[in-house]
PDB file of C-alpha atoms and ligand atoms in Angstrom:
ATOM      1  CA  MET A 324       0.554  -0.592  -2.254  1.00 80.00           C
ATOM      2  CA  ARG A 325       0.520  -0.231   1.504  1.00 86.00           C
ATOM      3  CA  ILE A 326      -1.239  -2.523   3.970  1.00 93.00           C
ATOM      4  CA  LEU A 327      -1.962  -2.043   7.664  1.00 95.00           C
ATOM      5  CA  LEU A 328      -2.117  -5.211   9.751  1.00 97.00           C
ATOM      6  CA  VAL A 329      -3.678  -4.869  13.210  1.00 98.00           C
ATOM      7  CA  GLU A 330      -2.921  -8.116  15.045  1.00 97.00           C
ATOM      8  CA  ASP A 331      -1.586  -8.683  18.566  1.00 96.00           C
ATOM      9  CA  GLU A 332      -0.388 -12.267  18.128  1.00 94.00           C
ATOM     10  CA  ARG A 333       3.233 -11.763  17.090  1.00 94.00           C
ATOM     11  CA  ARG A 334       3.690 -15.110  15.388  1.00 94.00           C
ATOM     12  CA  VAL A 335       0.558 -14.681  13.266  1.00 93.00           C
ATOM     13  CA  ALA A 336       1.396 -11.053  12.506  1.00 95.00           C
ATOM     14  CA  SER A 337       4.935 -11.787  11.327  1.00 94.00           C
ATOM     15  CA  PHE A 338       3.744 -14.721   9.215  1.00 94.00           C
ATOM     16  CA  ILE A 339       1.088 -12.598   7.449  1.00 96.00           C
ATOM     17  CA  ALA A 340       3.430  -9.596   7.094  1.00 93.00           C
ATOM     18  CA  ARG A 341       6.131 -11.737   5.505  1.00 92.00           C
ATOM     19  CA  ALA A 342       3.686 -13.257   3.002  1.00 93.00           C
ATOM     20  CA  LEU A 343       2.407  -9.795   2.028  1.00 92.00           C
ATOM     21  CA  ARG A 344       5.930  -8.364   1.690  1.00 87.00           C
ATOM     22  CA  GLU A 345       6.840 -11.237  -0.629  1.00 86.00           C
ATOM     23  CA  GLN A 346       4.017  -9.943  -2.853  1.00 85.00           C
ATOM     24  CA  ALA A 347       5.714  -6.501  -2.764  1.00 79.00           C
ATOM     25  CA  TYR A 348       3.194  -4.825  -0.470  1.00 86.00           C
ATOM     26  CA  ALA A 349       4.620  -2.450   2.108  1.00 85.00           C
ATOM     27  CA  VAL A 350       3.246  -3.587   5.489  1.00 90.00           C
ATOM     28  CA  ASP A 351       2.865  -1.746   8.791  1.00 91.00           C
ATOM     29  CA  VAL A 352       1.967  -3.831  11.844  1.00 94.00           C
ATOM     30  CA  ALA A 353       0.065  -2.516  14.877  1.00 96.00           C
ATOM     31  CA  ASP A 354      -0.283  -4.755  17.944  1.00 96.00           C
ATOM     32  CA  THR A 355      -3.113  -2.798  19.584  1.00 97.00           C
ATOM     33  CA  GLY A 356      -6.336  -1.249  18.360  1.00 97.00           C
ATOM     34  CA  VAL A 357      -5.241   2.217  19.486  1.00 96.00           C
ATOM     35  CA  ARG A 358      -1.965   1.973  17.545  1.00 96.00           C
ATOM     36  CA  GLY A 359      -3.924   0.742  14.509  1.00 96.00           C
ATOM     37  CA  LEU A 360      -6.203   3.776  14.680  1.00 94.00           C
ATOM     38  CA  GLU A 361      -3.195   6.113  14.937  1.00 92.00           C
ATOM     39  CA  LEU A 362      -1.480   4.608  11.896  1.00 91.00           C
ATOM     40  CA  ALA A 363      -4.689   4.512   9.830  1.00 90.00           C
ATOM     41  CA  TRP A 364      -5.271   8.149  10.665  1.00 84.00           C
ATOM     42  CA  ASP A 365      -1.758   9.201   9.543  1.00 78.00           C
ATOM     43  CA  THR A 366      -1.377   7.088   6.409  1.00 78.00           C
ATOM     44  CA  SER A 367      -3.697   6.229   3.572  1.00 78.00           C
ATOM     45  CA  TYR A 368      -3.667   2.417   3.336  1.00 88.00           C
ATOM     46  CA  ASP A 369      -4.768   0.396   0.325  1.00 88.00           C
ATOM     47  CA  THR A 370      -6.218  -2.227   2.668  1.00 94.00           C
ATOM     48  CA  ILE A 371      -6.488  -2.712   6.446  1.00 97.00           C
ATOM     49  CA  LEU A 372      -6.394  -6.225   7.949  1.00 97.00           C
ATOM     50  CA  LEU A 373      -8.069  -6.046  11.333  1.00 96.00           C
ATOM     51  CA  ASP A 374      -8.059  -8.812  13.936  1.00 95.00           C
ATOM     52  CA  LEU A 375     -11.293  -9.011  15.907  1.00 92.00           C
ATOM     53  CA  ARG A 376      -9.702  -9.871  19.257  1.00 90.00           C
ATOM     54  CA  LEU A 377      -7.218  -7.232  20.357  1.00 94.00           C
ATOM     55  CA  PRO A 378      -5.851  -6.570  23.858  1.00 94.00           C
ATOM     56  CA  ASP A 379      -7.315  -3.064  24.194  1.00 95.00           C
ATOM     57  CA  VAL A 380     -10.165  -2.032  21.885  1.00 93.00           C
ATOM     58  CA  ASP A 381     -11.847  -4.876  19.977  1.00 90.00           C
ATOM     59  CA  GLY A 382     -11.681  -4.987  16.182  1.00 93.00           C
ATOM     60  CA  LEU A 383     -15.345  -4.076  15.734  1.00 93.00           C
ATOM     61  CA  ALA A 384     -14.902  -0.869  17.745  1.00 95.00           C
ATOM     62  CA  VAL A 385     -11.730  -0.049  15.789  1.00 96.00           C
ATOM     63  CA  CYS A 386     -13.600  -0.518  12.506  1.00 95.00           C
ATOM     64  CA  ARG A 387     -16.512   1.678  13.631  1.00 94.00           C
ATOM     65  CA  GLU A 388     -14.094   4.374  14.755  1.00 94.00           C
ATOM     66  CA  LEU A 389     -12.201   4.262  11.423  1.00 93.00           C
ATOM     67  CA  ARG A 390     -15.423   4.786   9.490  1.00 90.00           C
ATOM     68  CA  ARG A 391     -16.591   7.490  11.896  1.00 89.00           C
ATOM     69  CA  ARG A 392     -13.334   9.374  11.209  1.00 85.00           C
ATOM     70  CA  GLY A 393     -13.879   9.036   7.476  1.00 83.00           C
ATOM     71  CA  VAL A 394     -11.104   6.490   6.809  1.00 85.00           C
ATOM     72  CA  ASN A 395     -12.426   4.672   3.743  1.00 83.00           C
ATOM     73  CA  SER A 396      -9.657   2.117   3.113  1.00 89.00           C
ATOM     74  CA  PRO A 397     -11.086  -1.376   2.526  1.00 93.00           C
ATOM     75  CA  VAL A 398     -11.158  -3.403   5.776  1.00 95.00           C
ATOM     76  CA  LEU A 399     -10.783  -7.180   6.029  1.00 96.00           C
ATOM     77  CA  MET A 400     -11.779  -8.495   9.475  1.00 93.00           C
ATOM     78  CA  LEU A 401      -9.946 -11.537  10.808  1.00 92.00           C
ATOM     79  CA  THR A 402     -12.167 -13.483  13.169  1.00 86.00           C
ATOM     80  CA  ALA A 403     -11.290 -16.505  15.293  1.00 76.00           C
ATOM     81  CA  ARG A 404     -14.729 -18.004  15.077  1.00 67.00           C
ATOM     82  CA  GLY A 405     -16.989 -18.424  12.096  1.00 62.00           C
ATOM     83  CA  MET A 406     -20.056 -17.244  13.954  1.00 66.00           C
ATOM     84  CA  VAL A 407     -22.670 -15.677  11.740  1.00 69.00           C
ATOM     85  CA  GLU A 408     -23.475 -12.916  14.273  1.00 72.00           C
ATOM     86  CA  GLN A 409     -19.846 -11.790  14.292  1.00 72.00           C
ATOM     87  CA  ARG A 410     -19.692 -11.622  10.525  1.00 72.00           C
ATOM     88  CA  VAL A 411     -22.866  -9.557  10.432  1.00 75.00           C
ATOM     89  CA  GLU A 412     -21.569  -7.310  13.220  1.00 80.00           C
ATOM     90  CA  GLY A 413     -18.290  -6.844  11.344  1.00 79.00           C
ATOM     91  CA  LEU A 414     -20.024  -5.873   8.126  1.00 79.00           C
ATOM     92  CA  ASP A 415     -22.379  -3.578  10.072  1.00 81.00           C
ATOM     93  CA  ALA A 416     -19.325  -1.907  11.640  1.00 85.00           C
ATOM     94  CA  GLY A 417     -18.134  -0.984   8.143  1.00 87.00           C
ATOM     95  CA  ALA A 418     -15.842  -3.913   7.232  1.00 92.00           C
ATOM     96  CA  ASP A 419     -15.760  -4.913   3.558  1.00 91.00           C
ATOM     97  CA  ASP A 420     -14.991  -8.592   4.036  1.00 91.00           C
ATOM     98  CA  TYR A 421     -14.059 -11.099   6.741  1.00 89.00           C
ATOM     99  CA  LEU A 422     -11.899 -14.202   6.982  1.00 91.00           C
ATOM    100  CA  THR A 423     -12.172 -16.889   9.647  1.00 89.00           C
ATOM    101  CA  LYS A 424      -9.017 -18.141  11.378  1.00 87.00           C
ATOM    102  CA  PRO A 425      -7.308 -20.447  10.687  1.00 88.00           C
ATOM    103  CA  PHE A 426      -7.071 -19.560   7.001  1.00 92.00           C
ATOM    104  CA  ALA A 427      -4.777 -20.537   4.137  1.00 94.00           C
ATOM    105  CA  ILE A 428      -2.365 -17.729   3.280  1.00 95.00           C
ATOM    106  CA  ALA A 429      -3.318 -18.053  -0.420  1.00 95.00           C
ATOM    107  CA  GLU A 430      -6.923 -17.273   0.565  1.00 95.00           C
ATOM    108  CA  LEU A 431      -5.825 -14.194   2.519  1.00 96.00           C
ATOM    109  CA  LEU A 432      -3.718 -12.934  -0.410  1.00 95.00           C
ATOM    110  CA  ALA A 433      -6.635 -13.425  -2.822  1.00 94.00           C
ATOM    111  CA  ARG A 434      -8.959 -11.433  -0.534  1.00 94.00           C
ATOM    112  CA  VAL A 435      -6.368  -8.669  -0.179  1.00 95.00           C
ATOM    113  CA  ARG A 436      -5.924  -8.434  -3.969  1.00 91.00           C
ATOM    114  CA  ALA A 437      -9.695  -8.148  -4.400  1.00 90.00           C
ATOM    115  CA  LEU A 438      -9.963  -5.440  -1.723  1.00 91.00           C
ATOM    116  CA  VAL A 439      -7.033  -3.439  -3.084  1.00 87.00           C
ATOM    117  CA  ARG A 440      -8.711  -3.511  -6.512  1.00 81.00           C
ATOM    118  CA  ARG A 441     -11.981  -2.378  -4.982  1.00 80.00           C
ATOM    119  CA  GLY A 442     -10.180   0.459  -3.194  1.00 76.00           C
ATOM    120  CA  LEU A 443      -8.564   1.571  -6.448  1.00 70.00           C
ATOM    121  CA  GLN A 444     -11.943   1.660  -8.160  1.00 68.00           C
ATOM    122  CA  ARG A 445     -13.044   4.152  -5.518  1.00 66.00           C
ATOM    123  CA  SER A 446     -10.050   6.337  -6.380  1.00 68.00           C
ATOM    124  CA  ASP A 447      -8.342   7.218  -9.661  1.00 68.00           C
ATOM    125  CA  ALA A 448      -7.272   4.029 -11.424  1.00 75.00           C
ATOM    126  CA  THR A 449      -5.120   5.847 -13.990  1.00 83.00           C
ATOM    127  CA  LEU A 450      -2.389   8.299 -12.988  1.00 85.00           C
ATOM    128  CA  ARG A 451      -0.933  10.634 -15.632  1.00 86.00           C
ATOM    129  CA  ALA A 452       1.953  13.056 -16.103  1.00 87.00           C
ATOM    130  CA  GLY A 453       2.493  14.353 -19.645  1.00 85.00           C
ATOM    131  CA  ASP A 454       2.519  11.327 -21.957  1.00 90.00           C
ATOM    132  CA  LEU A 455       3.247   8.946 -19.056  1.00 93.00           C
ATOM    133  CA  GLU A 456       0.322   6.801 -17.891  1.00 92.00           C
ATOM    134  CA  LEU A 457       0.117   4.361 -15.019  1.00 91.00           C
ATOM    135  CA  ASP A 458      -2.858   2.013 -14.928  1.00 88.00           C
ATOM    136  CA  ARG A 459      -3.077   1.000 -11.260  1.00 81.00           C
ATOM    137  CA  HIS A 460      -5.792  -1.523 -11.953  1.00 77.00           C
ATOM    138  CA  ARG A 461      -3.957  -3.465 -14.667  1.00 81.00           C
ATOM    139  CA  ARG A 462      -0.582  -2.564 -13.086  1.00 84.00           C
ATOM    140  CA  ARG A 463       0.734  -1.300 -16.419  1.00 90.00           C
ATOM    141  CA  ALA A 464       2.878   1.693 -17.342  1.00 95.00           C
ATOM    142  CA  GLN A 465       2.984   3.386 -20.744  1.00 95.00           C
ATOM    143  CA  ARG A 466       4.792   6.360 -22.185  1.00 95.00           C
ATOM    144  CA  GLY A 467       3.554   7.782 -25.486  1.00 91.00           C
ATOM    145  CA  GLY A 468       1.366   4.685 -25.823  1.00 92.00           C
ATOM    146  CA  VAL A 469       4.359   2.306 -25.547  1.00 94.00           C
ATOM    147  CA  ASN A 470       4.276  -0.320 -22.774  1.00 96.00           C
ATOM    148  CA  ILE A 471       7.091  -0.078 -20.224  1.00 95.00           C
ATOM    149  CA  PRO A 472       7.670  -3.277 -18.243  1.00 95.00           C
ATOM    150  CA  LEU A 473       8.309  -2.519 -14.547  1.00 93.00           C
ATOM    151  CA  THR A 474       9.170  -4.727 -11.582  1.00 89.00           C
ATOM    152  CA  SER A 475       6.786  -4.486  -8.627  1.00 84.00           C
ATOM    153  CA  LYS A 476       9.144  -2.199  -6.668  1.00 86.00           C
ATOM    154  CA  GLU A 477       9.687   0.072  -9.684  1.00 91.00           C
ATOM    155  CA  PHE A 478       5.926   0.203 -10.137  1.00 90.00           C
ATOM    156  CA  ALA A 479       5.395   1.113  -6.464  1.00 88.00           C
ATOM    157  CA  LEU A 480       8.020   3.863  -6.687  1.00 91.00           C
ATOM    158  CA  LEU A 481       6.593   5.368  -9.870  1.00 93.00           C
ATOM    159  CA  GLU A 482       3.078   5.157  -8.418  1.00 89.00           C
ATOM    160  CA  LEU A 483       4.150   7.121  -5.339  1.00 88.00           C
ATOM    161  CA  LEU A 484       5.899   9.817  -7.420  1.00 91.00           C
ATOM    162  CA  LEU A 485       2.804  10.142  -9.636  1.00 88.00           C
ATOM    163  CA  LEU A 486       0.385  10.272  -6.701  1.00 82.00           C
ATOM    164  CA  ARG A 487       2.371  13.172  -5.237  1.00 80.00           C
ATOM    165  CA  ALA A 488       3.307  14.940  -8.500  1.00 82.00           C
ATOM    166  CA  PRO A 489       4.271  17.703  -8.990  1.00 81.00           C
ATOM    167  CA  GLU A 490       5.331  17.879  -5.327  1.00 84.00           C
ATOM    168  CA  ILE A 491       8.746  16.752  -4.110  1.00 91.00           C
ATOM    169  CA  VAL A 492       8.707  13.341  -2.413  1.00 91.00           C
ATOM    170  CA  PRO A 493      11.372  13.172   0.317  1.00 90.00           C
ATOM    171  CA  ARG A 494      13.706  10.184   0.242  1.00 88.00           C
ATOM    172  CA  ALA A 495      12.510   9.077   3.720  1.00 82.00           C
ATOM    173  CA  GLU A 496       8.929   8.968   2.486  1.00 80.00           C
ATOM    174  CA  ILE A 497       9.924   6.832  -0.491  1.00 85.00           C
ATOM    175  CA  VAL A 498      11.672   4.392   1.840  1.00 82.00           C
ATOM    176  CA  GLU A 499       8.639   4.251   4.097  1.00 74.00           C
ATOM    177  CA  HIS A 500       6.056   3.783   1.359  1.00 74.00           C
ATOM    178  CA  VAL A 501       7.861   1.561  -1.107  1.00 78.00           C
ATOM    179  CA  TRP A 502       9.754  -0.587   1.347  1.00 74.00           C
ATOM    180  CA  ASP A 503       8.607  -0.537   4.953  1.00 63.00           C
ATOM    181  CA  VAL A 504       9.194   1.298   8.192  1.00 54.00           C
ATOM    182  CA  HIS A 505      11.974  -1.026   9.372  1.00 60.00           C
ATOM    183  CA  PHE A 506      14.001  -0.723   6.193  1.00 59.00           C
ATOM    184  CA  ASP A 507      17.671   0.206   6.689  1.00 63.00           C
ATOM    185  CA  SER A 508      17.748   3.732   5.296  1.00 59.00           C
ATOM    186  CA  GLY A 509      21.574   3.740   5.251  1.00 66.00           C
ATOM    187  CA  THR A 510      21.681   1.983   1.875  1.00 73.00           C
ATOM    188  CA  ASN A 511      21.455   3.675  -1.517  1.00 82.00           C
ATOM    189  CA  LEU A 512      18.586   1.465  -2.703  1.00 85.00           C
ATOM    190  CA  VAL A 513      16.350   4.468  -3.444  1.00 89.00           C
ATOM    191  CA  GLU A 514      19.007   5.975  -5.752  1.00 91.00           C
ATOM    192  CA  VAL A 515      19.490   2.607  -7.449  1.00 91.00           C
ATOM    193  CA  TYR A 516      15.760   2.270  -8.096  1.00 92.00           C
ATOM    194  CA  ILE A 517      15.388   5.877  -9.241  1.00 95.00           C
ATOM    195  CA  ASN A 518      18.165   5.253 -11.763  1.00 96.00           C
ATOM    196  CA  ARG A 519      16.486   2.090 -13.020  1.00 96.00           C
ATOM    197  CA  LEU A 520      13.202   3.983 -13.420  1.00 96.00           C
ATOM    198  CA  ARG A 521      14.994   6.758 -15.310  1.00 96.00           C
ATOM    199  CA  GLN A 522      16.470   4.192 -17.695  1.00 96.00           C
ATOM    200  CA  LYS A 523      12.964   2.950 -18.464  1.00 96.00           C
ATOM    201  CA  ILE A 524      10.855   6.124 -18.239  1.00 95.00           C
ATOM    202  CA  ASP A 525      13.178   8.934 -19.376  1.00 94.00           C
ATOM    203  CA  HIS A 526      16.244   7.558 -21.145  1.00 93.00           C
ATOM    204  CA  HIS A 527      14.769   7.376 -24.667  1.00 90.00           C
ATOM    205  CA  TYR A 528      12.671  10.548 -24.395  1.00 91.00           C
ATOM    206  CA  SER A 529      13.672  14.176 -24.855  1.00 90.00           C
ATOM    207  CA  VAL A 530      11.327  15.422 -22.099  1.00 91.00           C
ATOM    208  CA  LYS A 531      12.656  14.112 -18.767  1.00 93.00           C
ATOM    209  CA  LEU A 532      10.020  13.497 -16.095  1.00 94.00           C
ATOM    210  CA  ILE A 533      11.970  12.334 -13.027  1.00 96.00           C
ATOM    211  CA  HIS A 534      13.955  15.082 -11.320  1.00 95.00           C
ATOM    212  CA  THR A 535      16.353  15.044  -8.387  1.00 95.00           C
ATOM    213  CA  VAL A 536      15.873  17.955  -6.008  1.00 94.00           C
ATOM    214  CA  ARG A 537      19.190  18.116  -4.219  1.00 92.00           C
ATOM    215  CA  GLY A 538      18.924  17.656  -0.469  1.00 90.00           C
ATOM    216  CA  ALA A 539      15.135  17.318  -0.657  1.00 91.00           C
ATOM    217  CA  GLY A 540      14.091  14.276  -2.674  1.00 94.00           C
ATOM    218  CA  TYR A 541      12.584  13.529  -6.059  1.00 96.00           C
ATOM    219  CA  ARG A 542       9.734  14.926  -8.085  1.00 94.00           C
ATOM    220  CA  LEU A 543       7.913  13.861 -11.186  1.00 94.00           C
ATOM    221  CA  GLY A 544       6.693  16.238 -13.866  1.00 88.00           C
ATOM    222  CA  ARG A 545       8.004  18.716 -16.401  1.00 79.00           C
ATOM    223  CA  GLU A 546      11.194  20.606 -15.655  1.00 74.00           C
ATOM    224  CA  GLU A 547      10.587  23.865 -13.810  1.00 67.00           C
TER     225      GLU A 547
HETATM  226 CA1   CA B 795      -5.832 -11.360  18.412  1.00 83.81          CA
END
């Protein structure tokens, strides 16, 4: 799951980003409305958190522009004041929900979970490859009808491979989507996680689904 946070106040942004990352979301932070629009245009986010007061374009204009460009990720507006007119304006601009600052982080996380679920309902909730099934809504993986327990990072990795299957997913893209943009790509964490997934998904099955494409990345599907 990938979240975009558009917030210019550094302290607030890093606090929210840290809380989301602890819940295993990958988080990109934009400190201007223009940067937020760029990122939202390039990447498909599961939810966008949008501060109303930004140094360049205000949050309402950003939200309108996102919708005009056909970006349909759920948007949660963060507003400094609880004024009714602003809430109405935000919803009119195409936001799905709003939260008034200051807010408890538990409240923010609950809203994000609800929006991510709503976003998934708009898209395919179940991803499949052969007898492998990933239920994004219940966050459950099965192969041949047998439940496979996954950690949140393993789940995120398998989800990405399934979303892109049968295409090759480059290692850099895995790092970016499953961890975050500032992750140190010098480590072999991707290989470690791929191996763990193989142990769970492929080890006991004759048909192997996860394939290494040397020098290119990984792909999921039947052997070619
Ligand atoms: Ca602000």
